[in-house]
Coordinates of C-alpha atoms in Angstrom, one line a residue:
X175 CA 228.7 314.7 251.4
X176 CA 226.2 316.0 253.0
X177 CA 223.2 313.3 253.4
X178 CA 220.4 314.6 255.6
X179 CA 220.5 317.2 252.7
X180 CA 220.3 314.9 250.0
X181 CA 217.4 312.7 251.7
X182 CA 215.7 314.8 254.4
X183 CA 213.7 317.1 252.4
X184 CA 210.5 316.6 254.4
X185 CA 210.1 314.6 257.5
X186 CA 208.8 311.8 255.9
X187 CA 211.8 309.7 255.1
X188 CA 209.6 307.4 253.0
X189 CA 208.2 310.1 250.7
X190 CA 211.8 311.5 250.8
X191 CA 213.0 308.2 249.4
X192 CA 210.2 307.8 246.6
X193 CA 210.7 311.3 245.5
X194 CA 214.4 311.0 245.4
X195 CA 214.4 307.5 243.6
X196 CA 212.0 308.7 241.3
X197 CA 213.2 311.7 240.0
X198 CA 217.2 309.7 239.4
X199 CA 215.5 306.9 237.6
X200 CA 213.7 308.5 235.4
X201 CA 216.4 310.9 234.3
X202 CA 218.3 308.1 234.1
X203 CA 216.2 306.6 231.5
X204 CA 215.7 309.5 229.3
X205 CA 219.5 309.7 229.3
X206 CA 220.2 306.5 228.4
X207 CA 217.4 306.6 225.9
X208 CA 219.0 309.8 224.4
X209 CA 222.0 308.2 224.6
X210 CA 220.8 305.2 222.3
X211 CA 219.3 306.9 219.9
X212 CA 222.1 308.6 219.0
X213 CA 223.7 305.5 219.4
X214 CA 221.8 303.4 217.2
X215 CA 221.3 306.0 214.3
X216 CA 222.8 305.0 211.1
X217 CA 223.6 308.5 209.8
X218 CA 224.3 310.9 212.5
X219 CA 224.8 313.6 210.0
X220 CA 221.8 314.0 208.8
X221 CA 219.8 314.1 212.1
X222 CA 218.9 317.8 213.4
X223 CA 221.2 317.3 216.1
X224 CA 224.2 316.9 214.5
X225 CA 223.7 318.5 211.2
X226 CA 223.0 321.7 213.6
X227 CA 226.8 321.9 214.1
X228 CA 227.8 321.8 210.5
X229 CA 226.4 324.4 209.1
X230 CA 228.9 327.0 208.2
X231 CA 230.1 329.9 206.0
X232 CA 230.8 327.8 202.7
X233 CA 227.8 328.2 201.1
X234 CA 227.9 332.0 202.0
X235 CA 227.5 333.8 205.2
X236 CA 224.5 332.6 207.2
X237 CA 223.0 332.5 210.9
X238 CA 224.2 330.0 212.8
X239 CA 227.5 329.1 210.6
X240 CA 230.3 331.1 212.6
X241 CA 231.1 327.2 214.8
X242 CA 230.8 325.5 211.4
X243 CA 232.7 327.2 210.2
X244 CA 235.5 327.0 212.5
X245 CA 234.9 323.0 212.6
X246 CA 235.2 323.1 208.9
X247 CA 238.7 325.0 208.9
X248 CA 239.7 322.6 212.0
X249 CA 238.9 319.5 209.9
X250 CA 241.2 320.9 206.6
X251 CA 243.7 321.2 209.1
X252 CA 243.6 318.3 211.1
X253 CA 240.8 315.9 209.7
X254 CA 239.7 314.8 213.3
X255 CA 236.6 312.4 213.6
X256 CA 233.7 315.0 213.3
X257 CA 230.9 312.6 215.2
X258 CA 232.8 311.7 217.8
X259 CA 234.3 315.1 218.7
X260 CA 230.7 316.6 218.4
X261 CA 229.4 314.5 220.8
X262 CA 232.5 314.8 223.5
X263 CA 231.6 318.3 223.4
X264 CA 228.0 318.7 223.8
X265 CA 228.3 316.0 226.7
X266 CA 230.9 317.9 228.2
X267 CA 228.9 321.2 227.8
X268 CA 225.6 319.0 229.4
X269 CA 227.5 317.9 232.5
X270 CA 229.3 320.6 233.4
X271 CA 225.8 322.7 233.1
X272 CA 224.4 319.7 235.6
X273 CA 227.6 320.5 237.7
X274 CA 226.8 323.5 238.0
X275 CA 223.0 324.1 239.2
X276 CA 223.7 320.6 241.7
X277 CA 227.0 322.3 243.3
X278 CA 225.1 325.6 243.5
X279 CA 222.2 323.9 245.2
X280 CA 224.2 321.9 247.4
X281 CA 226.2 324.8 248.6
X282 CA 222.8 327.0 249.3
X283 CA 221.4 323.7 251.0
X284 CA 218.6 324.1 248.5
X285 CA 216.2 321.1 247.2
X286 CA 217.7 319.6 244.2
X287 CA 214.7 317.7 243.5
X288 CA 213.6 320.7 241.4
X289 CA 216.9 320.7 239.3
X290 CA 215.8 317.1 238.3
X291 CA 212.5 318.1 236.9
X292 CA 211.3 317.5 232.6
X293 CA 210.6 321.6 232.5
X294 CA 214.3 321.6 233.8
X295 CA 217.5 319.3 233.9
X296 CA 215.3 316.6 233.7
X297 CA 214.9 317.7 230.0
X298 CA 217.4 315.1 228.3
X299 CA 216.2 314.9 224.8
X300 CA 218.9 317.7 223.2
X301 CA 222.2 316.5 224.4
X302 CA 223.8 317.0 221.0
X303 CA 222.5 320.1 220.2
X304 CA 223.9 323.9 221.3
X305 CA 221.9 324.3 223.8
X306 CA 224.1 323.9 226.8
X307 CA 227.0 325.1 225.1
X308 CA 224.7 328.4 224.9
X309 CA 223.9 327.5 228.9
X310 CA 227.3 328.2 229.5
X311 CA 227.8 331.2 228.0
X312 CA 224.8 332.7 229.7
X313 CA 226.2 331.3 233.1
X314 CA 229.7 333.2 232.1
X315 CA 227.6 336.3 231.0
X316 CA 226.1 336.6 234.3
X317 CA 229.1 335.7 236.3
X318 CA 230.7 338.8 234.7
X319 CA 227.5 340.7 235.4
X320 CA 226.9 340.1 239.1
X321 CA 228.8 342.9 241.1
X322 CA 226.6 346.3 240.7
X323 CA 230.1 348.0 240.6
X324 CA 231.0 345.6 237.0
X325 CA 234.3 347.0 235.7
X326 CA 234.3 348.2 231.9
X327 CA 236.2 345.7 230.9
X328 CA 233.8 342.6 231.6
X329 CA 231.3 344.5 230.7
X330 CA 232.4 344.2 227.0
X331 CA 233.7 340.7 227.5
X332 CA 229.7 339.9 228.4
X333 CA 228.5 341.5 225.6
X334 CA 231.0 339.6 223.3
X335 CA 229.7 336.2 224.8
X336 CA 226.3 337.0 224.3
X337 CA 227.0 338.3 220.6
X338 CA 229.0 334.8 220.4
X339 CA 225.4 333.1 221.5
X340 CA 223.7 334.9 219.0
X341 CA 226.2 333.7 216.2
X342 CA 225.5 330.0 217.5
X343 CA 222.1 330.4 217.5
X344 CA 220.4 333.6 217.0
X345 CA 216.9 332.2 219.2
X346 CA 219.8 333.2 222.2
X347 CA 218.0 336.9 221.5
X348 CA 214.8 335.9 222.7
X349 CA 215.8 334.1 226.3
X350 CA 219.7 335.0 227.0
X351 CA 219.8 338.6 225.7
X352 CA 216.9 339.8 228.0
X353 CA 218.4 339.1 231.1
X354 CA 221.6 340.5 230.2
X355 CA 220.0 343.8 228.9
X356 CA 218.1 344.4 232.3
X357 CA 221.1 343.3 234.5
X358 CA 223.4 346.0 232.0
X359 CA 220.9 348.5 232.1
X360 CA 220.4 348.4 235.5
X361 CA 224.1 349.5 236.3
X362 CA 224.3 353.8 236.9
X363 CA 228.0 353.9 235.7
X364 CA 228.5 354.8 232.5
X365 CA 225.2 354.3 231.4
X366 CA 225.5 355.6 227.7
X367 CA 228.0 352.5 227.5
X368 CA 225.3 349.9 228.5
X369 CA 222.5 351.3 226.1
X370 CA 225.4 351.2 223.4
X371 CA 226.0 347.0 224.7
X372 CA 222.2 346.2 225.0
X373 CA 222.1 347.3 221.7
X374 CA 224.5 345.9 219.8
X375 CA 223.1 342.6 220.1
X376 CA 219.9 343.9 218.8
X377 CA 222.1 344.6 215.4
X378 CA 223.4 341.3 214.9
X379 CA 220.1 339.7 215.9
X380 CA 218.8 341.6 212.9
X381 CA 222.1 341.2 211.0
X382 CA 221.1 337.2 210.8
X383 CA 217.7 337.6 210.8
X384 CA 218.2 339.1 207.7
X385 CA 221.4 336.8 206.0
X386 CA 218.3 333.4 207.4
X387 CA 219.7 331.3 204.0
X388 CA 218.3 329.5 201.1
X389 CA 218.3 326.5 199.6
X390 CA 221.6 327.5 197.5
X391 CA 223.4 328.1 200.8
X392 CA 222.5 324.7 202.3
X393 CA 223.1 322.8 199.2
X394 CA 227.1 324.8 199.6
X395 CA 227.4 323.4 203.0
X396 CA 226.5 319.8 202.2
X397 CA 229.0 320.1 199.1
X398 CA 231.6 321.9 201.3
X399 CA 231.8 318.7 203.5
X400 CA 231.5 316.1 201.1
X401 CA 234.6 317.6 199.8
X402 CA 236.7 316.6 202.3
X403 CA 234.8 313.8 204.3
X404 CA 235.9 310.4 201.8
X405 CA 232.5 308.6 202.3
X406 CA 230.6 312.0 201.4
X407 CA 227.9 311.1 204.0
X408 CA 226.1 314.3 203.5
X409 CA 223.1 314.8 200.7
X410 CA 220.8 317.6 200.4
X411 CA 217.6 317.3 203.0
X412 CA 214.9 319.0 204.1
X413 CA 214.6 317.7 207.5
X414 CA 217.5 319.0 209.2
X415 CA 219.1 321.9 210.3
X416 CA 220.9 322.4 206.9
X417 CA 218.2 322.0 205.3
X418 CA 215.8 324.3 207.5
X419 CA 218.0 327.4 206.2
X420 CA 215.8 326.6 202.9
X421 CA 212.4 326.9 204.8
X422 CA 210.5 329.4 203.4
X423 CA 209.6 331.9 206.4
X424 CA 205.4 332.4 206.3
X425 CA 205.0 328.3 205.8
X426 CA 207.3 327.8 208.7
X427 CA 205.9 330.4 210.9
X428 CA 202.3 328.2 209.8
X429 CA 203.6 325.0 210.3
X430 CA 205.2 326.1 214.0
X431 CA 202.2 327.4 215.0
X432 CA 200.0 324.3 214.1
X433 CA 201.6 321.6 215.9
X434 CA 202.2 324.3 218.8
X435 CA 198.5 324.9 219.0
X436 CA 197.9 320.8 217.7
X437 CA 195.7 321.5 215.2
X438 CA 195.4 318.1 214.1
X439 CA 194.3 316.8 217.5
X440 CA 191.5 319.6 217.2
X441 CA 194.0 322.8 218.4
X442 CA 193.6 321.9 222.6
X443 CA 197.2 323.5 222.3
X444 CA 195.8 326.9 222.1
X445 CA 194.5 326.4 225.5
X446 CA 196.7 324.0 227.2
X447 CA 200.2 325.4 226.7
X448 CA 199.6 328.6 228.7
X449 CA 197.8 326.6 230.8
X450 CA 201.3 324.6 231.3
X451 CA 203.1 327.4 231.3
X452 CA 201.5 329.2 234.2
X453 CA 201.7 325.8 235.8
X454 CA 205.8 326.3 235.1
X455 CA 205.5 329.2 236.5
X456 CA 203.8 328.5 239.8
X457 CA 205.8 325.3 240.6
X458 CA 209.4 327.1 239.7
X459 CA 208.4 330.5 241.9
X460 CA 207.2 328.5 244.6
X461 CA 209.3 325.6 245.3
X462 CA 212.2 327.2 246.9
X463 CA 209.9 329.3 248.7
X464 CA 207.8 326.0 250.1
X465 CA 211.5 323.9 250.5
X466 CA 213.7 326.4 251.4
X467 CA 214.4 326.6 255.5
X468 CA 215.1 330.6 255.4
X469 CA 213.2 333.5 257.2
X470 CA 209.7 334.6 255.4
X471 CA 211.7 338.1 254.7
X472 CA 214.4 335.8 252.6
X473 CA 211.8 334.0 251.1
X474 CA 209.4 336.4 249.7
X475 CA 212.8 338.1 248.2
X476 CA 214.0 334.6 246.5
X477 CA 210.2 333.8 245.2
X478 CA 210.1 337.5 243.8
X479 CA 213.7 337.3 242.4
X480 CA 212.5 334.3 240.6
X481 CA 209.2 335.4 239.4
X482 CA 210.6 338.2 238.0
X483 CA 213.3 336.6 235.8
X484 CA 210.6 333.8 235.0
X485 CA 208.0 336.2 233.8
X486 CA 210.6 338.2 231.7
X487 CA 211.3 335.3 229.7
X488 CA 207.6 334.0 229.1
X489 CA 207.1 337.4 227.7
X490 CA 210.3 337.4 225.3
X491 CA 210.3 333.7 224.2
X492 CA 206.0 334.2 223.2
X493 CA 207.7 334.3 219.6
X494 CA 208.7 331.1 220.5
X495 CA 206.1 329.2 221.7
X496 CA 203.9 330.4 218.7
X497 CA 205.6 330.5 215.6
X498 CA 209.4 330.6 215.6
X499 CA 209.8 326.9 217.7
X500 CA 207.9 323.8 218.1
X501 CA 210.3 322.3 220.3
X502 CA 208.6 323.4 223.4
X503 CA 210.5 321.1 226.1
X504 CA 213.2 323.1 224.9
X505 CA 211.6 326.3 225.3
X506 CA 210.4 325.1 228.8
X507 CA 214.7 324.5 229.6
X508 CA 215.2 327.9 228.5
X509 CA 213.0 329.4 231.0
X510 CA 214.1 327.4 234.0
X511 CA 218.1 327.3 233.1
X512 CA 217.7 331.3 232.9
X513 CA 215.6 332.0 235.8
X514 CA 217.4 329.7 238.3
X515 CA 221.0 330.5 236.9
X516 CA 220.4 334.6 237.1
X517 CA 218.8 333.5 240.8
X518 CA 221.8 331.6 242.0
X519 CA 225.0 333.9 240.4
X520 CA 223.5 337.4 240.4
X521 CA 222.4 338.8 244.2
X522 CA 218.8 338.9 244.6
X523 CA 218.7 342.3 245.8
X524 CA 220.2 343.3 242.7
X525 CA 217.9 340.7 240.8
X526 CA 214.8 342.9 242.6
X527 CA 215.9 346.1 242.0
X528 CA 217.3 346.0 238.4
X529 CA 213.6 345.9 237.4
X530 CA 211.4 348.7 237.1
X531 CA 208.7 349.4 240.0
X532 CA 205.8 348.8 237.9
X533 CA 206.7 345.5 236.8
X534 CA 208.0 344.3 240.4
X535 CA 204.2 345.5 241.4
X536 CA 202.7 344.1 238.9
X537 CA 204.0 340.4 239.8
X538 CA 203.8 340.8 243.6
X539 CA 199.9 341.3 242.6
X540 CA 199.9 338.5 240.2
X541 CA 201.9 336.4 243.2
X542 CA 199.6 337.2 245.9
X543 CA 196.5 336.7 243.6
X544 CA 197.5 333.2 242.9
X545 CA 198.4 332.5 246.4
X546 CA 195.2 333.4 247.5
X547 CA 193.6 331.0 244.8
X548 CA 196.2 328.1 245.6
X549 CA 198.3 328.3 248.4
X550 CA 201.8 326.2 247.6
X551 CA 202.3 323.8 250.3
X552 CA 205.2 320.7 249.7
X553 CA 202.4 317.7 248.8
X554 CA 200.9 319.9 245.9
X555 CA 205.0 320.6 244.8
X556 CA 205.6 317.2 244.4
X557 CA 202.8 315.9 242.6
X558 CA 203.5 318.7 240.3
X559 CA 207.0 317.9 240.0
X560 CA 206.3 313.7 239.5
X561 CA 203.4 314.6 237.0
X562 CA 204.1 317.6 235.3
X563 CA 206.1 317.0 231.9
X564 CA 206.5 318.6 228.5
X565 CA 206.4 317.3 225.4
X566 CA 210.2 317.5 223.4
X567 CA 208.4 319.3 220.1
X568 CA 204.9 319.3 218.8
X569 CA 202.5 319.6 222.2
X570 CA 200.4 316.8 222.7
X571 CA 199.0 315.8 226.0
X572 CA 199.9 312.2 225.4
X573 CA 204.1 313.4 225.1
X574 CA 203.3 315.4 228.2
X575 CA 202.6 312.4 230.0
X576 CA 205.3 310.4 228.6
X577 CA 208.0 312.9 229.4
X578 CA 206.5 313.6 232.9
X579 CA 208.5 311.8 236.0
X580 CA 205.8 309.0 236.6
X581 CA 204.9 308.7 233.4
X582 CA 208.9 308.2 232.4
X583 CA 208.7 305.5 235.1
X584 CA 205.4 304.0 233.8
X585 CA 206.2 303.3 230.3
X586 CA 209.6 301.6 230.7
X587 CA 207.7 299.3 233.4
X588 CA 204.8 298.7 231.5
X589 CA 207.1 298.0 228.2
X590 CA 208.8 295.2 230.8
X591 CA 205.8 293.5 232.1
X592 CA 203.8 293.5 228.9

């Protein structure tokens, strides 16, 4: 193990050692604190977690029901303990995503104090849900993507792992398809081929979109599994993700968009969350560039490679942020996991120059504006990094706090002492 790596991030060993100590406790905390919950919960099946993974075809076909489904047939088969194997899975799916991005920094002798941060891996809150489980198919997208010269063959097998995202969850459109569409695209061989691959997914985004469900579907599911669970733990509710198939669109899109924007605390949200998210943004584009030991030429290209990636997905996951999601320290994941894992697997040359020349000017301008405004330097980095945290759903400045690095900290001692 290398541990001037690990500790020697700037030359002050004492900062080094605050950062460092930081950063592991208070993920530590919101993992064992995830961990409880789910722990302590008296009926897992009816959280939004859990009840995520149990939707399935039953009730009729419907988004998100293809790994239901397959549980469901599993269980007829085999009747395996449901919670349990649920969880093994998704932690299984979270560590070998942490694996990942810490090997992968290690290797590139890059600061992993940025993998650690809440708008990043720091984000603990959704263990149990797909979301890493989608990480991992992204990560296997990209690893099939990353040679300019990509053979047929993986070509297709990409485009089946993102239309197997899309079946999970079909969100996957609006923060895993992009990248894979410009990275396709991008390729000169056979280009009639990649237009006919970056649209397919289109078709089954729309092909769920349009089969969302209804109450009658989710009350199918629930009966589908009482059927062959003995203590028939499931009932009909509306605040799940069975449930949600019955949401009626327009009062969802108006309900999403209100605790986005915080109505009730006077709508600050409308202002605020860009404001975070160009804050995202700056520290994500600039860290490496600030930490990393490489020539100026190298690190111009990694900061653009980033920025580029970064911006792509603000711009496709705005659906998100407004009226599809109020789980915005999800969304915040999304656009970190994407940007950094595209940065590390696919060559940043190739990153650059799959993007068209207007849109690699237009965010060298937008870089160079902001750098001028506020230069990045390693003492604003950290305090962004310490105080900077998102809120797991419905913005508030108050969760931001809480689910920043200090504030993390804070709490738990405060909660000691008092």
């Amino acid at each position: 193990m290398n541990f001037p790596y690990l500790l020697n991030q700037t030359s002050n060993k004492k900062l080094n050692l605050f950062v460092g100590i930081s950063l592991i406790l208070a993920f530590v905390i919101r993992f064992t604190y995830t961990s409880l919950l789910y722990y302590s919960e008296s009926n897992l099946y009816h959280t939004f977690e859990y009840s995520e993974f149990l939707i399935n075809f039953q009730g009729g076909f419907v988004r998100r029901g293809l790994l239901g489904e397959i549980l469901y047939q599993l269980y007829l088969l085999f009747n395996y303990p449901l919670i349990p194997l649920l969880t093994i899975i998704s932690y299984i799916a979270f560590f070998a995503v942490l694996i990942f991005f810490f090997y992968k920094f290690y290797r590139h002798k890059y600061c992993w104090w940025i993998l650690l941060s809440p708008l990043f891996l720091g984000f603990t809150t959704y263990i149990v849900r797909k979301d890493y489980i989608l990480y991992c198919i992204l990560i296997g997208c990209l690893y099939l993507l990353r040679f300019s010269n990509t053979r047929v063959l993986k070509r297709l097998y990409a485009c089946l792992l993102l239309i197997l995202g899309l079946y999970l969850h079909e969100a996957f459109i609006f923060w895993g398809f992009p990248i894979y569409a410009v990275i396709l695209l991008s390729k000169n061989h056979k280009q009639l081929l990649n237009w006919i691959l970056a649209c397919v997914p289109l078709v089954i985004f729309a092909l769920l979109s349009i089969f969302k469900g209804n109450t009658e579907i989710a009350h199918g599911i629930v009966d589908s599994w009482n059927s062959v669970i003995p203590e028939k733990p499931l009932s009909y509710a509306l605040k799940n993700s069975i449930g949600a198939l019955g949401w009626e669109t327009k009062d969802t899109f108006l309900t999403h968009l209100k605790y986005n924007i915080n109505i009730s605390g006077g709508g600050y949200g409308i202002i605020l969350l860009p404001l975070y998210l160009l804050a995202g943004y700056y520290m994500f584009t600039n860290f490496l560039y600030v930490f990393n030991k490489q020539s100026i030429e190298d690190k111009n290209a990694s900061k653009l490679a980033i920025s580029l990636v970064y911006s792509l997905i603000i711009v496709c996951m705005i659906p998100m942020f407004t009226v599809l999601s109020c789980d915005t320290g999800r969304n915040f994941q999304y656009l970190s996991v994407v940007a950094f894992a595209t940065f590390l697997i696919i060559p940043q040359e190739l990153i650059i120059s799959a993007f068209p020349n207007w849109y690699r000017r237009t965010i060298i301008k937008f870089n160079d504006m902001i750098f001028k405004l506020l230069p990045p330097n390693k003492g604003l980095m950290i305090i962004m990094l310490l105080f900077i945290g998102m809120s797991s759903a419905y913005f508030s400045l108050e969760s931001c706090w809480i689910h920043s690095v200090i504030g993390t900290i804070s709490k738990v001692a405060l909660s000691i002492i008092i």
